[in-house]
Structures are given as C-alpha cells and as structure tokens.
PDB file of C-alpha atoms in Angstrom:
ATOM      1  CA  MET A   1       7.830  21.912 -38.768  1.00 48.00           C
ATOM      2  CA  THR A   2       9.227  19.155 -36.575  1.00 77.00           C
ATOM      3  CA  PHE A   3       8.079  18.877 -32.954  1.00 89.00           C
ATOM      4  CA  SER A   4      10.778  19.689 -30.423  1.00 88.00           C
ATOM      5  CA  VAL A   5      11.013  20.678 -26.788  1.00 97.00           C
ATOM      6  CA  GLU A   6      13.150  23.463 -25.370  1.00 98.00           C
ATOM      7  CA  VAL A   7      15.003  22.714 -22.142  1.00 98.00           C
ATOM      8  CA  VAL A   8      15.766  25.647 -19.848  1.00 98.00           C
ATOM      9  CA  ASP A   9      18.180  24.411 -17.176  1.00 98.00           C
ATOM     10  CA  GLU A  10      18.137  27.033 -14.436  1.00 97.00           C
ATOM     11  CA  ALA A  11      19.108  24.410 -11.845  1.00 97.00           C
ATOM     12  CA  GLY A  12      22.415  23.463 -13.491  1.00 96.00           C
ATOM     13  CA  TYR A  13      21.179  19.881 -13.761  1.00 97.00           C
ATOM     14  CA  GLY A  14      22.878  19.123 -17.077  1.00 95.00           C
ATOM     15  CA  LEU A  15      21.447  15.624 -17.619  1.00 96.00           C
ATOM     16  CA  LEU A  16      18.364  16.344 -19.739  1.00 97.00           C
ATOM     17  CA  SER A  17      19.117  17.239 -23.342  1.00 97.00           C
ATOM     18  CA  ARG A  18      16.710  18.882 -25.737  1.00 97.00           C
ATOM     19  CA  GLU A  19      16.719  15.668 -27.795  1.00 96.00           C
ATOM     20  CA  GLU A  20      15.841  13.483 -24.814  1.00 96.00           C
ATOM     21  CA  ALA A  21      13.097  15.831 -23.614  1.00 97.00           C
ATOM     22  CA  THR A  22      11.682  15.879 -27.158  1.00 97.00           C
ATOM     23  CA  ARG A  23      11.766  12.075 -27.358  1.00 96.00           C
ATOM     24  CA  ILE A  24      10.010  11.712 -23.999  1.00 97.00           C
ATOM     25  CA  CYS A  25       7.321  14.298 -24.738  1.00 97.00           C
ATOM     26  CA  ALA A  26       6.741  13.003 -28.278  1.00 97.00           C
ATOM     27  CA  GLN A  27       6.224   9.469 -26.966  1.00 96.00           C
ATOM     28  CA  THR A  28       3.890  10.727 -24.245  1.00 97.00           C
ATOM     29  CA  PHE A  29       1.813  12.920 -26.557  1.00 97.00           C
ATOM     30  CA  ALA A  30       1.629  10.144 -29.168  1.00 96.00           C
ATOM     31  CA  ALA A  31       0.301   7.790 -26.470  1.00 96.00           C
ATOM     32  CA  ARG A  32      -2.470  10.342 -25.906  1.00 97.00           C
ATOM     33  CA  GLY A  33      -3.323  10.358 -29.605  1.00 97.00           C
ATOM     34  CA  LEU A  34      -2.089  13.900 -30.253  1.00 97.00           C
ATOM     35  CA  GLU A  35      -0.821  14.941 -33.672  1.00 96.00           C
ATOM     36  CA  LEU A  36       2.861  15.788 -33.144  1.00 95.00           C
ATOM     37  CA  ASP A  37       3.141  17.842 -36.321  1.00 94.00           C
ATOM     38  CA  ARG A  38       0.413  20.204 -35.053  1.00 95.00           C
ATOM     39  CA  LEU A  39       1.630  20.689 -31.465  1.00 96.00           C
ATOM     40  CA  GLY A  40       2.641  24.094 -30.213  1.00 94.00           C
ATOM     41  CA  GLU A  41       5.890  24.876 -28.457  1.00 95.00           C
ATOM     42  CA  VAL A  42       6.668  22.981 -25.275  1.00 97.00           C
ATOM     43  CA  SER A  43       9.380  23.810 -22.795  1.00 98.00           C
ATOM     44  CA  VAL A  44      10.811  21.969 -19.825  1.00 98.00           C
ATOM     45  CA  ALA A  45      12.268  24.222 -17.146  1.00 98.00           C
ATOM     46  CA  LEU A  46      14.585  22.677 -14.572  1.00 98.00           C
ATOM     47  CA  VAL A  47      14.600  24.790 -11.419  1.00 98.00           C
ATOM     48  CA  ASP A  48      15.865  24.702  -7.847  1.00 98.00           C
ATOM     49  CA  LEU A  49      13.699  23.877  -4.830  1.00 98.00           C
ATOM     50  CA  PRO A  50      13.098  27.498  -3.707  1.00 98.00           C
ATOM     51  CA  THR A  51      11.871  28.410  -7.206  1.00 98.00           C
ATOM     52  CA  ILE A  52       9.406  25.520  -7.453  1.00 98.00           C
ATOM     53  CA  ARG A  53       8.269  26.190  -3.881  1.00 98.00           C
ATOM     54  CA  ASN A  54       7.471  29.796  -4.835  1.00 98.00           C
ATOM     55  CA  LEU A  55       5.615  28.668  -7.969  1.00 98.00           C
ATOM     56  CA  ASN A  56       3.688  26.059  -5.965  1.00 98.00           C
ATOM     57  CA  LEU A  57       2.662  28.751  -3.457  1.00 98.00           C
ATOM     58  CA  LYS A  58       1.723  31.285  -6.138  1.00 98.00           C
ATOM     59  CA  TYR A  59      -0.279  28.949  -8.393  1.00 97.00           C
ATOM     60  CA  ARG A  60      -1.557  26.252  -6.040  1.00 96.00           C
ATOM     61  CA  GLY A  61      -1.531  27.949  -2.641  1.00 98.00           C
ATOM     62  CA  ILE A  62       0.765  25.248  -1.241  1.00 97.00           C
ATOM     63  CA  ASP A  63       3.783  26.558   0.674  1.00 98.00           C
ATOM     64  CA  SER A  64       6.196  23.711   0.034  1.00 97.00           C
ATOM     65  CA  PRO A  65       8.375  22.447  -2.799  1.00 97.00           C
ATOM     66  CA  THR A  66       7.027  19.851  -5.199  1.00 97.00           C
ATOM     67  CA  ASP A  67       8.515  17.688  -7.923  1.00 97.00           C
ATOM     68  CA  VAL A  68       6.702  18.940 -11.045  1.00 97.00           C
ATOM     69  CA  LEU A  69       4.258  21.645 -12.082  1.00 98.00           C
ATOM     70  CA  THR A  70       2.625  21.930 -15.486  1.00 98.00           C
ATOM     71  CA  PHE A  71       1.351  25.099 -17.081  1.00 98.00           C
ATOM     72  CA  THR A  72      -0.847  24.908 -20.169  1.00 96.00           C
ATOM     73  CA  ILE A  73      -0.663  28.174 -22.080  1.00 95.00           C
ATOM     74  CA  ASP A  74      -2.369  28.222 -25.502  1.00 95.00           C
ATOM     75  CA  GLY A  75      -3.599  24.620 -25.584  1.00 93.00           C
ATOM     76  CA  MET A  76      -1.877  21.705 -27.254  1.00 95.00           C
ATOM     77  CA  TYR A  77      -2.340  23.012 -30.787  1.00 95.00           C
ATOM     78  CA  GLY A  78      -1.786  26.679 -29.940  1.00 93.00           C
ATOM     79  CA  GLU A  79       1.434  28.588 -30.512  1.00 93.00           C
ATOM     80  CA  MET A  80       2.788  27.817 -27.020  1.00 95.00           C
ATOM     81  CA  ALA A  81       1.302  24.569 -25.703  1.00 96.00           C
ATOM     82  CA  GLY A  82       2.849  24.950 -22.281  1.00 97.00           C
ATOM     83  CA  GLU A  83       5.694  24.477 -19.861  1.00 98.00           C
ATOM     84  CA  ILE A  84       6.683  21.651 -17.548  1.00 98.00           C
ATOM     85  CA  VAL A  85       8.612  22.860 -14.502  1.00 98.00           C
ATOM     86  CA  ILE A  86      10.682  20.235 -12.695  1.00 98.00           C
ATOM     87  CA  ALA A  87      12.827  20.410  -9.562  1.00 98.00           C
ATOM     88  CA  PRO A  88      15.566  17.779 -10.047  1.00 97.00           C
ATOM     89  CA  GLY A  89      16.619  18.338  -6.429  1.00 96.00           C
ATOM     90  CA  TYR A  90      13.250  17.086  -5.226  1.00 97.00           C
ATOM     91  CA  VAL A  91      14.070  13.614  -6.565  1.00 95.00           C
ATOM     92  CA  GLY A  92      17.771  13.708  -5.731  1.00 94.00           C
ATOM     93  CA  GLY A  93      18.753  14.539  -9.317  1.00 91.00           C
ATOM     94  CA  GLU A  94      18.261  10.940 -10.428  1.00 93.00           C
ATOM     95  CA  ALA A  95      17.982  10.929 -14.243  1.00 93.00           C
ATOM     96  CA  SER A  96      15.286   8.239 -14.439  1.00 94.00           C
ATOM     97  CA  ALA A  97      13.169  10.122 -11.889  1.00 96.00           C
ATOM     98  CA  VAL A  98      13.505  13.385 -13.826  1.00 97.00           C
ATOM     99  CA  GLU A  99      12.520  11.599 -17.047  1.00 96.00           C
ATOM    100  CA  GLU A 100       9.481  10.168 -15.248  1.00 97.00           C
ATOM    101  CA  LEU A 101       8.537  13.699 -14.194  1.00 98.00           C
ATOM    102  CA  VAL A 102       8.749  14.851 -17.828  1.00 98.00           C
ATOM    103  CA  VAL A 103       6.246  12.117 -18.727  1.00 98.00           C
ATOM    104  CA  HIS A 104       4.045  13.043 -15.771  1.00 97.00           C
ATOM    105  CA  GLY A 105       4.086  16.728 -16.692  1.00 98.00           C
ATOM    106  CA  ALA A 106       3.391  15.986 -20.362  1.00 98.00           C
ATOM    107  CA  LEU A 107       0.386  13.865 -19.381  1.00 98.00           C
ATOM    108  CA  HIS A 108      -0.974  16.739 -17.286  1.00 97.00           C
ATOM    109  CA  MET A 109      -0.372  19.106 -20.211  1.00 97.00           C
ATOM    110  CA  SER A 110      -2.343  16.759 -22.470  1.00 97.00           C
ATOM    111  CA  GLY A 111      -5.322  17.005 -20.123  1.00 95.00           C
ATOM    112  CA  MET A 112      -4.909  14.041 -17.801  1.00 94.00           C
ATOM    113  CA  ASP A 113      -5.310  14.240 -14.030  1.00 90.00           C
ATOM    114  CA  HIS A 114      -4.996  11.705 -11.262  1.00 89.00           C
ATOM    115  CA  GLY A 115      -6.695  13.209  -8.236  1.00 82.00           C
ATOM    116  CA  GLU A 116      -5.611  11.972  -4.827  1.00 82.00           C
ATOM    117  CA  GLU A 117      -5.174   8.300  -5.826  1.00 84.00           C
ATOM    118  CA  PHE A 118      -2.437   8.458  -8.457  1.00 85.00           C
ATOM    119  CA  GLU A 119      -1.563   4.748  -8.439  1.00 84.00           C
ATOM    120  CA  GLY A 120      -5.176   3.770  -9.076  1.00 83.00           C
ATOM    121  CA  SER A 121      -5.705   6.288 -11.879  1.00 89.00           C
ATOM    122  CA  GLU A 122      -5.819   5.990 -15.647  1.00 93.00           C
ATOM    123  CA  MET A 123      -2.998   8.539 -15.706  1.00 95.00           C
ATOM    124  CA  PHE A 124      -0.801   6.156 -13.717  1.00 95.00           C
ATOM    125  CA  ARG A 125      -1.477   3.338 -16.187  1.00 96.00           C
ATOM    126  CA  VAL A 126      -0.659   5.556 -19.188  1.00 96.00           C
ATOM    127  CA  GLN A 127       2.473   6.888 -17.480  1.00 96.00           C
ATOM    128  CA  GLU A 128       3.725   3.371 -16.743  1.00 96.00           C
ATOM    129  CA  ALA A 129       3.045   2.274 -20.334  1.00 96.00           C
ATOM    130  CA  VAL A 130       4.940   5.273 -21.755  1.00 97.00           C
ATOM    131  CA  LEU A 131       7.893   4.712 -19.410  1.00 97.00           C
ATOM    132  CA  ARG A 132       8.003   1.019 -20.333  1.00 96.00           C
ATOM    133  CA  GLU A 133       8.015   1.863 -24.046  1.00 95.00           C
ATOM    134  CA  LEU A 134      10.716   4.521 -23.582  1.00 95.00           C
ATOM    135  CA  ARG A 135      12.923   1.971 -21.760  1.00 92.00           C
ATOM    136  CA  GLU A 136      12.361  -0.649 -24.469  1.00 92.00           C
ATOM    137  CA  ARG A 137      13.269   1.768 -27.245  1.00 84.00           C
ATOM    138  CA  GLY A 138      16.306   2.999 -25.326  1.00 73.00           C
TER     139      GLY A 138
END
C-alpha cells in the first residue's frame, strides 16, 4: 500500500491537493525516520476559524482560534495515525503558510514538541530543514 493523505476541505480553501499534502507529510515523516510504507492513515482537515476555536477550547481549554491542531489516534503505525486540523483563515489563506502548518502538524503527529520557545527548539530546526527541502524539490 502506498502512503497517502486525505484532505477534507471544510473551509472551501481549495489550494491544498491530496497529492501536495501527501508529498509534504511524506517528506516530514521521512525526515523523522519513519517507514512510509507502514504508516497508518493521515488526514488534513481544513476548517474555518470558529471550528478550530471550538476544537481548541474543547481539547486544550483555550478559548481562541489557533492555526493548527494535531490529533494522534492509533499511533503512527496504527490503522489511523491521526489528523492535522488547519485553519487557513488564521494565516490569511497564504498557500506557503498552510503548507508550513502541514509540516508543523506532521512533526507534532510524529512525536515532536516545541514548548514555549519554538524558534529555539529541535522541532523548529527540523521544520525549517523539511521546508527548505520541499522548496528545493519543488
């Protein structure tokens, strides 16, 4: 079975294809040393600001919108690895920003965290390396 990512576009964003989401997640998971042929299902849900605000309140106790939330379900090698929920409206719908959020969410799904100091974290360094490689490969 070939690794692929489902995109559920509830926000009407229209700029993130299944192929692009798969490419981004595959590159990110490969950078983390994960075996792509063993990964469970991954989905990327694109939602509006009220939806992500409600999810942020329900799961994190924070009553405000955010850019990305990640939900791990069965673990990376389980049937359903997880879901990355992104609010394109939070970043003005800019395609490069949404792609960066896919990388960020995939890194969280793979077990990385950044704490309060994102720019000084290992996660930041991995995210920047993945984004650089994605840009170089086009």
